[in-house]
């Protein structure tokens, strides 16, 4: 990281101060809420209502984990991305072209920050997993870990896909819509497998006279887990490379 | 950076767009001087400035900035230039302290003392967000930032447009101070010719993407004149001897490019001194030849 990268980081941090503070507060609230929910599940009202029903505890666990994961992922993976639009619109991007900051430095900063955001999201989920372990006595299973990985990956992929779109369209409307569509298309095979397995799980559960639970779904997905796990880094790498390529073209064309 | 004679050298600059072409523009900005770059709205001033800054790629032509090629040596050039635009290019959520914080890493030679010195001189608040600044304050802020990192060349694109005369005067005084250092130069595009008349050493006129005139301001003002003619006198003047003529109810005001030659040939006529604004007006109407 050189001085120019630090300048860009300073610029983005100053513009995202409120978001970062809000994220920190939300994160702490999520951790505290997780502890409170599980204390209640052990000793409080939730314990009374969920007696004999493990599904409620599992759902609560899932919800808190997903909520915290989203809270960690969205701000950090979007950190520099959302400033691109305001940079383009206020003239900052044009000003940058008149300074010693090169296109290469801009690109390495933007994508480096996104990767750091991805890593930060993963790191921030760990305390939540630890709190869940301490409160519920169980470490997260394969299903939870895969879902966490997918949420973080989805947020990251959405961010890198929208970077060049934001720079090109300079508005969240078109850029947001197109990036959602592209991300959905990338994830369609995963979704098809998931929906297919949910149907199979449902049929199995009905045949056995049982309620559908996540453990049954996990068993159905067992064979696909290695492929799904491999798909995450592949999708991250492919989306990053393609996004970098298009963003480079836009910045070299000096669109501003 | 090697020794150079001209801060900017432009040869045969051409840029084509749909409906507009910057056509083989050539002019120089001598080192240590201020050049006024004059033209109507849409004449191609901003396009020219954007090509000098390498924001727009020219289709043809050669540009040298401080003796260096503007594409090959772009990084080196950009360490020594500062651009000032008509709109503030900084996010309105930032304040002057934030700008100093960012620029101390963006520019190698960022001088915090100089920057805050200009802020104090311009009475600009350090903690107020830019969104709450007036237009004049925003321009002064841009100029303060431009003058605080050791730039040898200031490129200003319509920087004084929309400012009141008091603020414009203040800014022009700052430019004159900046030029006390003979290594510093300014290229200033504007259609407010009165500002350029005050401080420019040389001027370049462009119209519809074409170069009309370039040269030292005093030479241009001395060589051009407006002949006041009656209808009868005007009828005697050869069309090739004047740029264009503004017809009035009593006769015509005729712009000539060579005052002494015109007075020699048409000795009975009075030649009035002219201004850059008049020169621009008459040149812009040169194709009509006679206009009202």
PDB file of N, CA and C in Angstrom, chain A residues 3-4 6-7 10-11 14-15 17-18 86 90-92 94-102 252-254 256, chain B residues 50 53-55 57 74-75 78-79 81 83 85 88-91 93-94 98 101-108:
ATOM      1  N   UNK A   3       1.360   5.674  -0.658  1.00  0.00           N
ATOM      2  CA  UNK A   3       0.704   6.887  -0.143  1.00  0.00           C
ATOM      3  C   UNK A   3      -0.586   7.204  -0.882  1.00  0.00           C
ATOM      4  N   UNK A   4      -0.576   6.930  -2.177  1.00  0.00           N
ATOM      5  CA  UNK A   4      -1.781   7.221  -2.956  1.00  0.00           C
ATOM      6  C   UNK A   4      -2.941   6.340  -2.518  1.00  0.00           C
ATOM      7  N   UNK A   6      -3.297   5.181   0.447  1.00  0.00           N
ATOM      8  CA  UNK A   6      -3.702   5.716   1.755  1.00  0.00           C
ATOM      9  C   UNK A   6      -4.595   6.942   1.570  1.00  0.00           C
ATOM     10  N   UNK A   7      -4.261   7.766   0.582  1.00  0.00           N
ATOM     11  CA  UNK A   7      -5.086   8.954   0.303  1.00  0.00           C
ATOM     12  C   UNK A   7      -6.503   8.528  -0.078  1.00  0.00           C
ATOM     13  N   UNK A  10      -8.297   7.194   2.963  1.00  0.00           N
ATOM     14  CA  UNK A  10      -8.722   8.314   3.817  1.00  0.00           C
ATOM     15  C   UNK A  10      -9.997   8.937   3.259  1.00  0.00           C
ATOM     16  N   UNK A  11     -10.014   9.135   1.950  1.00  0.00           N
ATOM     17  CA  UNK A  11     -11.179   9.737   1.286  1.00  0.00           C
ATOM     18  C   UNK A  11     -12.423   8.893   1.528  1.00  0.00           C
ATOM     19  N   UNK A  14     -13.513   8.854   5.286  1.00  0.00           N
ATOM     20  CA  UNK A  14     -14.168  10.119   5.668  1.00  0.00           C
ATOM     21  C   UNK A  14     -15.602  10.167   5.148  1.00  0.00           C
ATOM     22  N   UNK A  15     -15.814   9.661   3.952  1.00  0.00           N
ATOM     23  CA  UNK A  15     -17.165   9.695   3.386  1.00  0.00           C
ATOM     24  C   UNK A  15     -18.056   8.627   4.001  1.00  0.00           C
ATOM     25  N   UNK A  17     -17.836   7.465   7.187  1.00  0.00           N
ATOM     26  CA  UNK A  17     -17.737   7.462   8.652  1.00  0.00           C
ATOM     27  C   UNK A  17     -19.002   6.950   9.326  1.00  0.00           C
ATOM     28  N   UNK A  18     -20.115   7.539   8.886  1.00  0.00           N
ATOM     29  CA  UNK A  18     -21.398   7.199   9.550  1.00  0.00           C
ATOM     30  C   UNK A  18     -21.723   5.727   9.334  1.00  0.00           C
ATOM     31  N   UNK A  86     -20.744   8.578  -6.104  1.00  0.00           N
ATOM     32  CA  UNK A  86     -20.634   9.983  -5.687  1.00  0.00           C
ATOM     33  C   UNK A  86     -19.347  10.596  -6.228  1.00  0.00           C
ATOM     34  N   UNK A  90     -19.744  13.952  -8.410  1.00  0.00           N
ATOM     35  CA  UNK A  90     -19.329  15.246  -7.839  1.00  0.00           C
ATOM     36  C   UNK A  90     -18.108  15.808  -8.549  1.00  0.00           C
ATOM     37  N   UNK A  91     -17.513  15.048  -9.450  1.00  0.00           N
ATOM     38  CA  UNK A  91     -16.341  15.552 -10.153  1.00  0.00           C
ATOM     39  C   UNK A  91     -15.015  15.092  -9.567  1.00  0.00           C
ATOM     40  N   UNK A  92     -15.081  14.338  -8.458  1.00  0.00           N
ATOM     41  CA  UNK A  92     -13.843  13.874  -7.824  1.00  0.00           C
ATOM     42  C   UNK A  92     -13.046  12.960  -8.761  1.00  0.00           C
ATOM     43  N   UNK A  94     -12.971  13.011 -11.989  1.00  0.00           N
ATOM     44  CA  UNK A  94     -12.317  13.848 -13.002  1.00  0.00           C
ATOM     45  C   UNK A  94     -11.093  14.539 -12.383  1.00  0.00           C
ATOM     46  N   UNK A  95     -11.233  15.008 -11.156  1.00  0.00           N
ATOM     47  CA  UNK A  95     -10.110  15.667 -10.480  1.00  0.00           C
ATOM     48  C   UNK A  95      -8.945  14.690 -10.313  1.00  0.00           C
ATOM     49  N   UNK A  96      -9.284  13.444  -9.945  1.00  0.00           N
ATOM     50  CA  UNK A  96      -8.258  12.415  -9.737  1.00  0.00           C
ATOM     51  C   UNK A  96      -7.427  12.209 -10.998  1.00  0.00           C
ATOM     52  N   UNK A  97      -8.071  12.342 -12.182  1.00  0.00           N
ATOM     53  CA  UNK A  97      -7.331  12.176 -13.425  1.00  0.00           C
ATOM     54  C   UNK A  97      -6.288  13.270 -13.622  1.00  0.00           C
ATOM     55  N   UNK A  98      -6.405  14.374 -12.892  1.00  0.00           N
ATOM     56  CA  UNK A  98      -5.422  15.454 -13.034  1.00  0.00           C
ATOM     57  C   UNK A  98      -4.316  15.356 -11.982  1.00  0.00           C
ATOM     58  N   UNK A  99      -4.410  14.336 -11.121  1.00  0.00           N
ATOM     59  CA  UNK A  99      -3.412  14.185 -10.043  1.00  0.00           C
ATOM     60  C   UNK A  99      -2.455  13.044 -10.388  1.00  0.00           C
ATOM     61  N   UNK A 100      -1.402  12.865  -9.568  1.00  0.00           N
ATOM     62  CA  UNK A 100      -0.453  11.784  -9.854  1.00  0.00           C
ATOM     63  C   UNK A 100      -0.992  10.374  -9.594  1.00  0.00           C
ATOM     64  N   UNK A 101      -2.225  10.252  -9.159  1.00  0.00           N
ATOM     65  CA  UNK A 101      -2.814   8.932  -8.903  1.00  0.00           C
ATOM     66  C   UNK A 101      -3.064   8.227 -10.237  1.00  0.00           C
ATOM     67  N   UNK A 102      -2.453   7.054 -10.418  1.00  0.00           N
ATOM     68  CA  UNK A 102      -2.577   6.360 -11.708  1.00  0.00           C
ATOM     69  C   UNK A 102      -3.820   5.461 -11.719  1.00  0.00           C
ATOM     70  N   UNK A 252      -9.471   3.721 -17.902  1.00  0.00           N
ATOM     71  CA  UNK A 252      -8.516   4.124 -18.942  1.00  0.00           C
ATOM     72  C   UNK A 252      -9.168   5.030 -19.969  1.00  0.00           C
ATOM     73  N   UNK A 253     -10.482   4.833 -20.135  1.00  0.00           N
ATOM     74  CA  UNK A 253     -11.213   5.681 -21.073  1.00  0.00           C
ATOM     75  C   UNK A 253     -11.474   7.055 -20.443  1.00  0.00           C
ATOM     76  N   UNK A 254     -11.135   7.151 -19.151  1.00  0.00           N
ATOM     77  CA  UNK A 254     -11.299   8.404 -18.413  1.00  0.00           C
ATOM     78  C   UNK A 254     -12.745   8.878 -18.447  1.00  0.00           C
ATOM     79  N   UNK A 256     -15.796  10.259 -16.949  1.00  0.00           N
ATOM     80  CA  UNK A 256     -15.997  11.062 -15.738  1.00  0.00           C
ATOM     81  C   UNK A 256     -17.059  12.124 -15.983  1.00  0.00           C
TER      82      UNK A 256
ATOM     83  N   UNK B  50      -9.121  19.485 -21.556  1.00  0.00           N
ATOM     84  CA  UNK B  50      -9.204  18.057 -21.207  1.00  0.00           C
ATOM     85  C   UNK B  50      -8.192  17.214 -21.962  1.00  0.00           C
ATOM     86  N   UNK B  53      -4.869  17.756 -20.243  1.00  0.00           N
ATOM     87  CA  UNK B  53      -4.841  16.996 -18.981  1.00  0.00           C
ATOM     88  C   UNK B  53      -4.917  15.497 -19.219  1.00  0.00           C
ATOM     89  N   UNK B  54      -4.995  15.099 -20.476  1.00  0.00           N
ATOM     90  CA  UNK B  54      -5.093  13.676 -20.847  1.00  0.00           C
ATOM     91  C   UNK B  54      -6.354  13.015 -20.293  1.00  0.00           C
ATOM     92  N   UNK B  55      -7.388  13.813 -20.126  1.00  0.00           N
ATOM     93  CA  UNK B  55      -8.690  13.235 -19.755  1.00  0.00           C
ATOM     94  C   UNK B  55      -9.394  12.790 -21.033  1.00  0.00           C
ATOM     95  N   UNK B  57      -8.558  11.739 -25.120  1.00  0.00           N
ATOM     96  CA  UNK B  57      -7.451  11.379 -26.022  1.00  0.00           C
ATOM     97  C   UNK B  57      -7.652  12.097 -27.363  1.00  0.00           C
ATOM     98  N   UNK B  74       2.978  11.294 -18.475  1.00  0.00           N
ATOM     99  CA  UNK B  74       1.785  11.793 -17.778  1.00  0.00           C
ATOM    100  C   UNK B  74       2.009  11.894 -16.270  1.00  0.00           C
ATOM    101  N   UNK B  75       2.578  10.843 -15.666  1.00  0.00           N
ATOM    102  CA  UNK B  75       2.725  10.840 -14.208  1.00  0.00           C
ATOM    103  C   UNK B  75       3.641  11.951 -13.725  1.00  0.00           C
ATOM    104  N   UNK B  78       1.885  15.285 -14.015  1.00  0.00           N
ATOM    105  CA  UNK B  78       0.809  15.523 -13.045  1.00  0.00           C
ATOM    106  C   UNK B  78       1.317  15.818 -11.638  1.00  0.00           C
ATOM    107  N   UNK B  79       2.594  15.581 -11.413  1.00  0.00           N
ATOM    108  CA  UNK B  79       3.153  15.990 -10.113  1.00  0.00           C
ATOM    109  C   UNK B  79       3.352  17.501 -10.062  1.00  0.00           C
ATOM    110  N   UNK B  81       1.437  19.872 -12.004  1.00  0.00           N
ATOM    111  CA  UNK B  81       0.352  20.729 -12.492  1.00  0.00           C
ATOM    112  C   UNK B  81      -0.806  20.692 -11.515  1.00  0.00           C
ATOM    113  N   UNK B  83      -5.137  21.533 -11.652  1.00  0.00           N
ATOM    114  CA  UNK B  83      -6.291  21.925 -12.468  1.00  0.00           C
ATOM    115  C   UNK B  83      -7.355  22.536 -11.574  1.00  0.00           C
ATOM    116  N   UNK B  85     -11.385  23.688 -11.889  1.00  0.00           N
ATOM    117  CA  UNK B  85     -12.577  23.606 -12.751  1.00  0.00           C
ATOM    118  C   UNK B  85     -13.649  24.583 -12.290  1.00  0.00           C
ATOM    119  N   UNK B  88     -16.820  22.727  -8.070  1.00  0.00           N
ATOM    120  CA  UNK B  88     -15.964  22.112  -7.046  1.00  0.00           C
ATOM    121  C   UNK B  88     -15.964  20.591  -7.215  1.00  0.00           C
ATOM    122  N   UNK B  89     -14.773  19.984  -7.364  1.00  0.00           N
ATOM    123  CA  UNK B  89     -14.746  18.537  -7.605  1.00  0.00           C
ATOM    124  C   UNK B  89     -14.631  17.688  -6.338  1.00  0.00           C
ATOM    125  N   UNK B  90     -14.862  18.295  -5.193  1.00  0.00           N
ATOM    126  CA  UNK B  90     -14.737  17.544  -3.939  1.00  0.00           C
ATOM    127  C   UNK B  90     -16.121  17.266  -3.377  1.00  0.00           C
ATOM    128  N   UNK B  91     -16.247  16.112  -2.732  1.00  0.00           N
ATOM    129  CA  UNK B  91     -17.530  15.734  -2.150  1.00  0.00           C
ATOM    130  C   UNK B  91     -17.986  16.769  -1.132  1.00  0.00           C
ATOM    131  N   UNK B  93     -19.621  16.565   1.473  1.00  0.00           N
ATOM    132  CA  UNK B  93     -19.613  16.155   2.883  1.00  0.00           C
ATOM    133  C   UNK B  93     -18.267  16.426   3.551  1.00  0.00           C
ATOM    134  N   UNK B  94     -17.250  16.734   2.728  1.00  0.00           N
ATOM    135  CA  UNK B  94     -15.918  16.964   3.288  1.00  0.00           C
ATOM    136  C   UNK B  94     -15.758  18.422   3.700  1.00  0.00           C
ATOM    137  N   UNK B  98     -10.476  17.897   6.212  1.00  0.00           N
ATOM    138  CA  UNK B  98     -10.495  16.580   5.564  1.00  0.00           C
ATOM    139  C   UNK B  98      -9.638  16.612   4.294  1.00  0.00           C
ATOM    140  N   UNK B 101      -6.088  16.419   5.082  1.00  0.00           N
ATOM    141  CA  UNK B 101      -5.806  15.044   5.537  1.00  0.00           C
ATOM    142  C   UNK B 101      -5.597  14.113   4.338  1.00  0.00           C
ATOM    143  N   UNK B 102      -6.423  14.277   3.308  1.00  0.00           N
ATOM    144  CA  UNK B 102      -6.328  13.408   2.124  1.00  0.00           C
ATOM    145  C   UNK B 102      -5.146  13.818   1.254  1.00  0.00           C
ATOM    146  N   UNK B 103      -5.026  15.124   1.014  1.00  0.00           N
ATOM    147  CA  UNK B 103      -4.024  15.593   0.058  1.00  0.00           C
ATOM    148  C   UNK B 103      -2.591  15.432   0.568  1.00  0.00           C
ATOM    149  N   UNK B 104      -2.424  15.337   1.870  1.00  0.00           N
ATOM    150  CA  UNK B 104      -1.058  15.173   2.403  1.00  0.00           C
ATOM    151  C   UNK B 104      -0.455  13.854   1.903  1.00  0.00           C
ATOM    152  N   UNK B 105      -1.308  12.897   1.536  1.00  0.00           N
ATOM    153  CA  UNK B 105      -0.804  11.647   0.952  1.00  0.00           C
ATOM    154  C   UNK B 105      -0.950  11.609  -0.562  1.00  0.00           C
ATOM    155  N   UNK B 106      -1.865  12.386  -1.092  1.00  0.00           N
ATOM    156  CA  UNK B 106      -2.082  12.360  -2.542  1.00  0.00           C
ATOM    157  C   UNK B 106      -0.966  13.095  -3.290  1.00  0.00           C
ATOM    158  N   UNK B 107      -0.508  14.198  -2.706  1.00  0.00           N
ATOM    159  CA  UNK B 107       0.529  14.994  -3.361  1.00  0.00           C
ATOM    160  C   UNK B 107       1.824  14.916  -2.552  1.00  0.00           C
ATOM    161  N   UNK B 108       2.898  14.605  -3.262  1.00  0.00           N
ATOM    162  CA  UNK B 108       4.202  14.475  -2.626  1.00  0.00           C
ATOM    163  C   UNK B 108       4.623  15.762  -1.923  1.00  0.00           C
TER     164      UNK B 108
END
